[in-house]
Amino acid sequence: MSQPLNRRSFLSAAAGVTAAAITSNAFAERDFSPGAAPVRYPDPDILVLDDRFKKYALGNTPIQRLYHNNDMLWAEGPAWNGVGKYLLWSDIPNNLQYRWLEEDGHVSKFRSPVGNSNGNTFDVEGRQISCEHGNRRVVRYEYNGKLTVLADKFEGKPFNAPNDAVVHPGDGSIWFTDPGYGSLMNYEGNKGDLQLKEAVYRIDARTLRVEKLTDEIYKPNGLCFSPDYKKIYIADTGASHYKEAQKHIKVWDIVDNKLVKGREFASMKLMVKDANGKVEEKAGMADGIRCDIDGNIWASAGWVGAGYDGVHCFAPDGVRIGQILLPEICSNVCFGGTKRNRLFMTGSTSLYAVYVETQGAHIT
């Protein structure tokens, strides 16, 4: 079916090849404000770049802006609590966490202060785990109200600023990234020197022993496991500070809790058409990433503009097959909702969601 001339992407004949898909930023971005005109189905900001994405893009559902607050400065770290049926996320600069209730859409300030928390997740027992920029540590909130510090040092040196975390259900271990952004500025933490090479770590859930998994990445950011837990995907945002860094997502095989064969999984490069019709290759950065039950990687994306910012979906072979366009930079994503078939997206100063015809592969 041909694409109408609106916010939909302009697709080349070779659509399905990541570098060949062309999206357009030539049109006005969508109005999500209260009272805005409804959007005709299918939602024009859900883009099919490859036929493989058609099965996931529902034709009769919209992208919804669930929450917006001018006082919220940088929304991050969404995590779904299946028992409480709520979504938790961080506002890093404001040093607090928010909660959205599935029951009635109510949003409230959940917890503050939170050490300028970034990424959040839940372990196999349902306890919240958070990466604290300001305190340079990974913590767990206990049912008795206490706080357990899971990790704050490696080889006697403080972490830079833990960023995002995932839990392995097999042994309960916590895997997290430490790119250091929260210590590079007072805005998202406490400015200070980075004590360690940026790296990825694993915390043994029983002993709390910390093991470095890899530092073969410039600035490891969002991370997720494959559905069978035999691979781990990690977004590299090192281009923010290293000229030689690639804007891409990497993948490693997991063998006996060791990472081997690190390689590029997907490039964030994309051909984008501007308002003057000029087609140019652009590359933003992936931040938070999640995997669905079919092995597709859903990556938050930003720092380019209209036609790019939002969520990019990559098939297991690394080909970009679809996009969800947002009018803000998307920082992170997670699957949630009663059936885990709703993609939640933190977008700068807002929380968005869209139903998709797949499910998250993991707890959150």
XYZ file of C-alpha atoms in Angstrom:
364
model
C 0.000 0.000 0.000
C 1.394 3.401 -0.926
C 2.372 5.872 1.782
C 0.380 9.159 2.014
C 2.263 12.441 2.056
C 2.240 13.157 5.778
C 4.421 12.284 8.728
C 4.853 8.789 7.360
C 8.273 7.897 6.088
C 9.366 8.041 2.474
C 10.534 4.514 1.774
C 12.994 3.552 -0.870
C 12.614 0.499 -3.087
C 15.121 -1.227 -0.864
C 13.184 -0.660 2.346
C 14.134 -3.299 4.861
C 17.832 -2.625 4.507
C 18.697 -0.343 7.412
C 20.699 2.170 5.371
C 18.067 2.275 2.622
C 15.001 3.168 4.683
C 14.328 6.884 4.336
C 12.195 8.735 6.846
C 11.056 12.305 6.583
C 11.315 15.206 9.002
C 9.673 17.554 6.528
C 6.333 17.845 8.290
C 5.077 19.431 11.496
C 5.426 17.254 14.529
C 2.339 15.835 16.155
C 0.320 17.716 18.725
C -0.219 15.608 21.856
C -1.650 18.451 23.953
C -5.068 18.100 25.650
C -7.838 18.837 23.181
C -5.676 18.117 20.128
C -7.473 16.690 17.106
C -7.661 12.882 17.014
C -5.344 10.933 14.750
C -6.849 8.850 11.967
C -5.984 5.144 12.077
C -3.574 3.650 11.267
C -1.413 5.924 13.363
C 0.846 7.779 10.886
C 3.749 7.855 13.347
C 4.021 4.066 13.516
C 6.229 3.339 10.518
C 6.662 0.001 8.782
C 10.123 -0.091 7.201
C 10.166 -3.831 6.572
C 7.293 -6.298 6.113
C 8.411 -8.101 9.252
C 7.150 -5.159 11.322
C 3.580 -5.405 9.993
C 2.660 -8.139 12.456
C 3.606 -5.886 15.384
C 2.045 -2.604 14.204
C -1.629 -2.588 15.188
C -3.786 -0.668 12.740
C -6.371 0.484 15.261
C -4.336 1.795 18.161
C -2.698 5.203 18.731
C 0.485 6.420 20.331
C -0.722 7.948 23.593
C 0.864 10.614 25.733
C -0.005 9.335 29.198
C 1.643 12.126 31.162
C 3.368 15.439 30.673
C 4.710 17.830 33.256
C 6.688 20.994 32.522
C 8.471 20.502 35.837
C 9.690 17.040 34.816
C 13.107 17.611 33.248
C 14.512 14.284 32.043
C 12.327 11.192 32.335
C 14.274 7.921 32.391
C 14.351 4.339 33.592
C 10.775 3.038 33.102
C 10.084 -0.297 34.810
C 6.836 -2.248 35.010
C 5.632 -3.837 38.269
C 3.377 -6.731 37.300
C 1.975 -7.277 40.793
C 1.217 -3.645 41.584
C 0.194 -2.956 37.972
C 2.096 0.298 37.863
C 4.898 1.872 35.865
C 7.792 3.434 37.724
C 10.241 5.915 36.215
C 12.888 8.450 37.230
C 13.199 12.192 36.773
C 16.955 12.378 37.185
C 17.573 16.147 37.610
C 14.651 16.525 40.050
C 15.922 13.589 42.108
C 12.595 11.767 42.280
C 10.633 8.833 40.919
C 7.100 8.846 39.503
C 4.446 6.124 39.390
C 1.642 5.650 36.832
C -1.249 3.359 37.839
C -2.795 1.149 35.171
C -6.117 1.159 37.028
C -7.013 4.779 36.325
C -3.950 6.465 34.836
C -3.203 8.312 38.054
C 0.350 9.691 38.311
C 2.009 10.580 41.591
C 5.455 11.300 42.950
C 6.553 7.916 44.187
C 9.788 8.540 46.051
C 12.277 11.356 46.761
C 15.200 11.780 47.181
C 16.478 8.866 45.121
C 20.156 9.619 44.569
C 19.387 11.026 41.118
C 18.321 7.546 40.034
C 18.438 6.616 36.363
C 17.610 3.028 35.375
C 15.153 0.942 37.395
C 14.068 -2.678 37.279
C 12.566 -5.371 39.523
C 14.186 -8.609 40.612
C 12.629 -12.083 40.593
C 11.136 -11.395 44.053
C 9.540 -8.144 42.924
C 11.929 -5.822 44.741
C 12.850 -2.565 43.037
C 16.442 -2.071 41.944
C 17.735 1.380 40.992
C 20.941 2.818 39.569
C 21.844 5.979 41.469
C 23.890 8.599 39.657
C 24.350 10.874 42.647
C 25.558 8.172 45.030
C 27.439 6.144 42.397
C 25.774 2.904 43.381
C 23.171 0.220 42.660
C 20.542 -0.224 45.372
C 17.572 -2.451 46.217
C 14.418 -1.354 48.037
C 13.343 -3.986 50.556
C 9.812 -4.881 51.653
C 10.558 -3.700 55.192
C 11.289 -0.212 53.886
C 15.047 -0.434 54.187
C 17.573 0.202 51.446
C 20.265 -2.328 50.562
C 23.379 -1.159 48.743
C 24.152 -3.884 46.223
C 27.299 -2.316 44.792
C 29.133 0.988 45.144
C 32.764 0.075 44.431
C 34.906 -2.107 42.221
C 38.440 -3.004 43.257
C 38.297 -0.337 45.933
C 37.264 2.495 43.603
C 33.792 4.087 43.444
C 31.722 3.506 40.339
C 31.363 6.379 37.894
C 27.552 6.579 37.896
C 25.600 3.330 37.314
C 23.099 3.848 34.520
C 20.835 0.909 33.716
C 20.293 -2.598 35.084
C 18.659 -5.914 34.207
C 18.132 -9.056 36.284
C 18.899 -12.606 35.152
C 16.052 -14.847 36.398
C 18.214 -17.960 36.415
C 20.346 -16.879 39.365
C 18.951 -13.459 40.276
C 22.186 -11.714 39.323
C 22.051 -8.010 38.470
C 23.852 -6.827 35.338
C 24.445 -3.083 35.011
C 26.256 -0.438 32.984
C 28.495 2.336 34.291
C 29.115 5.025 31.627
C 29.534 7.832 34.151
C 27.113 10.467 32.847
C 25.789 11.284 36.300
C 29.249 12.285 37.481
C 30.060 14.464 34.485
C 27.654 17.188 35.603
C 25.808 18.413 38.669
C 22.547 18.438 36.699
C 22.128 14.650 36.877
C 24.183 13.856 39.947
C 27.314 15.148 41.626
C 30.124 16.275 39.372
C 33.373 14.470 39.981
C 36.164 12.512 38.378
C 35.527 9.131 36.805
C 37.487 6.585 38.805
C 37.061 3.600 36.505
C 37.098 2.786 32.812
C 33.497 2.735 31.563
C 32.312 -0.870 31.791
C 29.572 -3.447 32.326
C 29.293 -5.382 35.586
C 27.498 -8.313 37.190
C 26.452 -8.534 40.838
C 26.075 -11.999 42.337
C 22.666 -11.927 44.064
C 23.777 -14.200 46.911
C 27.259 -12.904 47.754
C 27.018 -9.389 46.244
C 30.384 -10.026 44.629
C 30.920 -7.647 41.696
C 32.546 -8.874 38.494
C 33.508 -6.769 35.491
C 32.076 -8.304 32.339
C 33.551 -6.042 29.666
C 35.020 -2.618 29.071
C 35.217 -3.148 25.301
C 32.697 -0.386 24.757
C 33.038 3.393 25.004
C 30.030 4.272 27.152
C 27.693 1.346 27.841
C 24.142 2.565 28.381
C 20.898 0.588 28.042
C 21.096 -3.196 28.055
C 18.860 -6.247 27.681
C 19.054 -10.008 27.309
C 17.891 -12.064 24.360
C 14.759 -14.166 25.060
C 16.872 -17.262 25.783
C 19.430 -15.305 27.852
C 22.249 -16.492 25.619
C 23.064 -12.973 24.401
C 23.197 -9.497 25.875
C 22.655 -6.313 23.878
C 24.178 -3.015 25.015
C 23.731 0.470 23.568
C 26.957 2.444 23.174
C 26.528 6.215 23.600
C 30.250 6.919 23.694
C 29.959 9.297 20.730
C 28.811 11.889 23.250
C 32.421 12.154 24.455
C 34.637 10.087 22.123
C 35.051 11.090 18.479
C 36.016 7.594 17.413
C 32.984 5.923 19.017
C 30.322 4.431 16.778
C 26.635 5.184 17.300
C 25.381 1.654 17.523
C 24.124 -1.250 19.607
C 26.535 -4.079 20.358
C 25.878 -7.711 21.243
C 27.855 -10.373 23.090
C 27.331 -14.092 23.538
C 27.004 -15.209 27.161
C 29.023 -18.295 28.107
C 29.165 -19.251 31.795
C 28.377 -15.641 32.776
C 31.229 -14.388 30.608
C 30.818 -12.128 27.585
C 32.448 -13.316 24.368
C 32.506 -12.307 20.699
C 31.518 -8.662 21.161
C 30.318 -7.214 17.846
C 28.033 -4.636 16.298
C 24.381 -5.642 16.283
C 22.857 -2.577 14.632
C 23.942 0.856 13.492
C 21.862 3.886 14.423
C 22.492 5.447 10.990
C 19.362 6.256 9.007
C 18.610 8.135 5.790
C 16.375 11.107 6.644
C 14.671 13.531 4.236
C 14.450 17.161 5.372
C 11.873 19.851 4.553
C 13.736 20.750 1.359
C 13.680 17.202 0.070
C 17.358 16.624 0.718
C 18.190 13.092 1.817
C 21.031 12.812 4.263
C 22.396 10.104 6.498
C 21.808 10.882 10.165
C 22.880 9.011 13.247
C 21.444 9.589 16.674
C 22.043 7.380 19.666
C 20.176 4.471 21.186
C 19.707 4.717 24.945
C 17.393 2.294 26.725
C 16.638 -0.993 24.933
C 14.281 -3.945 25.458
C 13.760 -7.298 23.759
C 10.426 -8.893 22.845
C 9.541 -12.590 22.777
C 10.469 -12.840 19.092
C 13.965 -11.480 19.683
C 13.375 -8.008 18.233
C 15.207 -5.145 19.921
C 13.181 -1.994 20.654
C 15.563 0.914 21.140
C 14.875 4.428 22.337
C 16.450 6.925 19.943
C 17.142 10.614 19.794
C 19.352 13.625 19.207
C 18.508 13.994 15.490
C 15.012 15.498 15.294
C 11.713 14.884 13.533
C 11.565 11.686 11.505
C 14.167 10.026 13.703
C 13.535 10.565 17.417
C 11.373 7.983 19.141
C 11.766 4.206 19.079
C 13.526 2.074 16.452
C 12.738 -1.628 16.219
C 15.440 -4.000 14.979
C 14.861 -7.600 13.902
C 17.129 -10.310 15.361
C 19.410 -9.943 12.327
C 20.024 -6.259 13.142
C 17.865 -4.795 10.358
C 15.719 -1.799 11.330
C 12.144 -2.875 10.568
C 10.013 -0.179 12.157
C 9.849 3.162 13.933
C 7.598 4.893 16.443
C 8.034 8.630 16.032
C 7.738 10.951 19.027
C 7.928 14.759 19.251
C 10.581 14.432 21.958
C 13.849 12.600 22.420
C 13.088 9.125 23.754
C 15.366 8.116 26.606
C 14.162 4.632 27.470
C 11.494 1.988 26.958
C 9.955 -1.032 28.642
C 7.146 -3.480 28.024
C 4.319 -3.580 30.527
C 0.599 -3.647 31.068
C -1.451 -6.658 32.118
C -0.434 -8.638 29.028
C 3.057 -7.096 28.680
C 2.005 -5.963 25.196
C 2.223 -2.232 25.829
C 5.422 -0.359 25.065
C 6.046 2.471 27.530
C 8.399 5.243 26.394
C 9.955 7.987 28.505
C 10.359 11.018 26.278
C 12.239 13.914 27.846
C 9.335 15.598 29.694
C 6.600 13.066 28.969
C 5.508 9.461 29.270
C 4.144 7.783 26.118
C 2.709 4.333 25.403
C 1.525 2.275 22.462
C 0.071 -1.224 22.192
C 2.001 -3.623 19.948
C 1.278 -7.182 18.851
C 4.120 -8.746 20.783
C 5.178 -9.031 24.414
C 8.236 -8.165 26.424
C 10.600 -11.105 26.799
C 11.538 -10.355 30.385
C 10.204 -9.236 33.776
C 10.379 -5.563 32.872
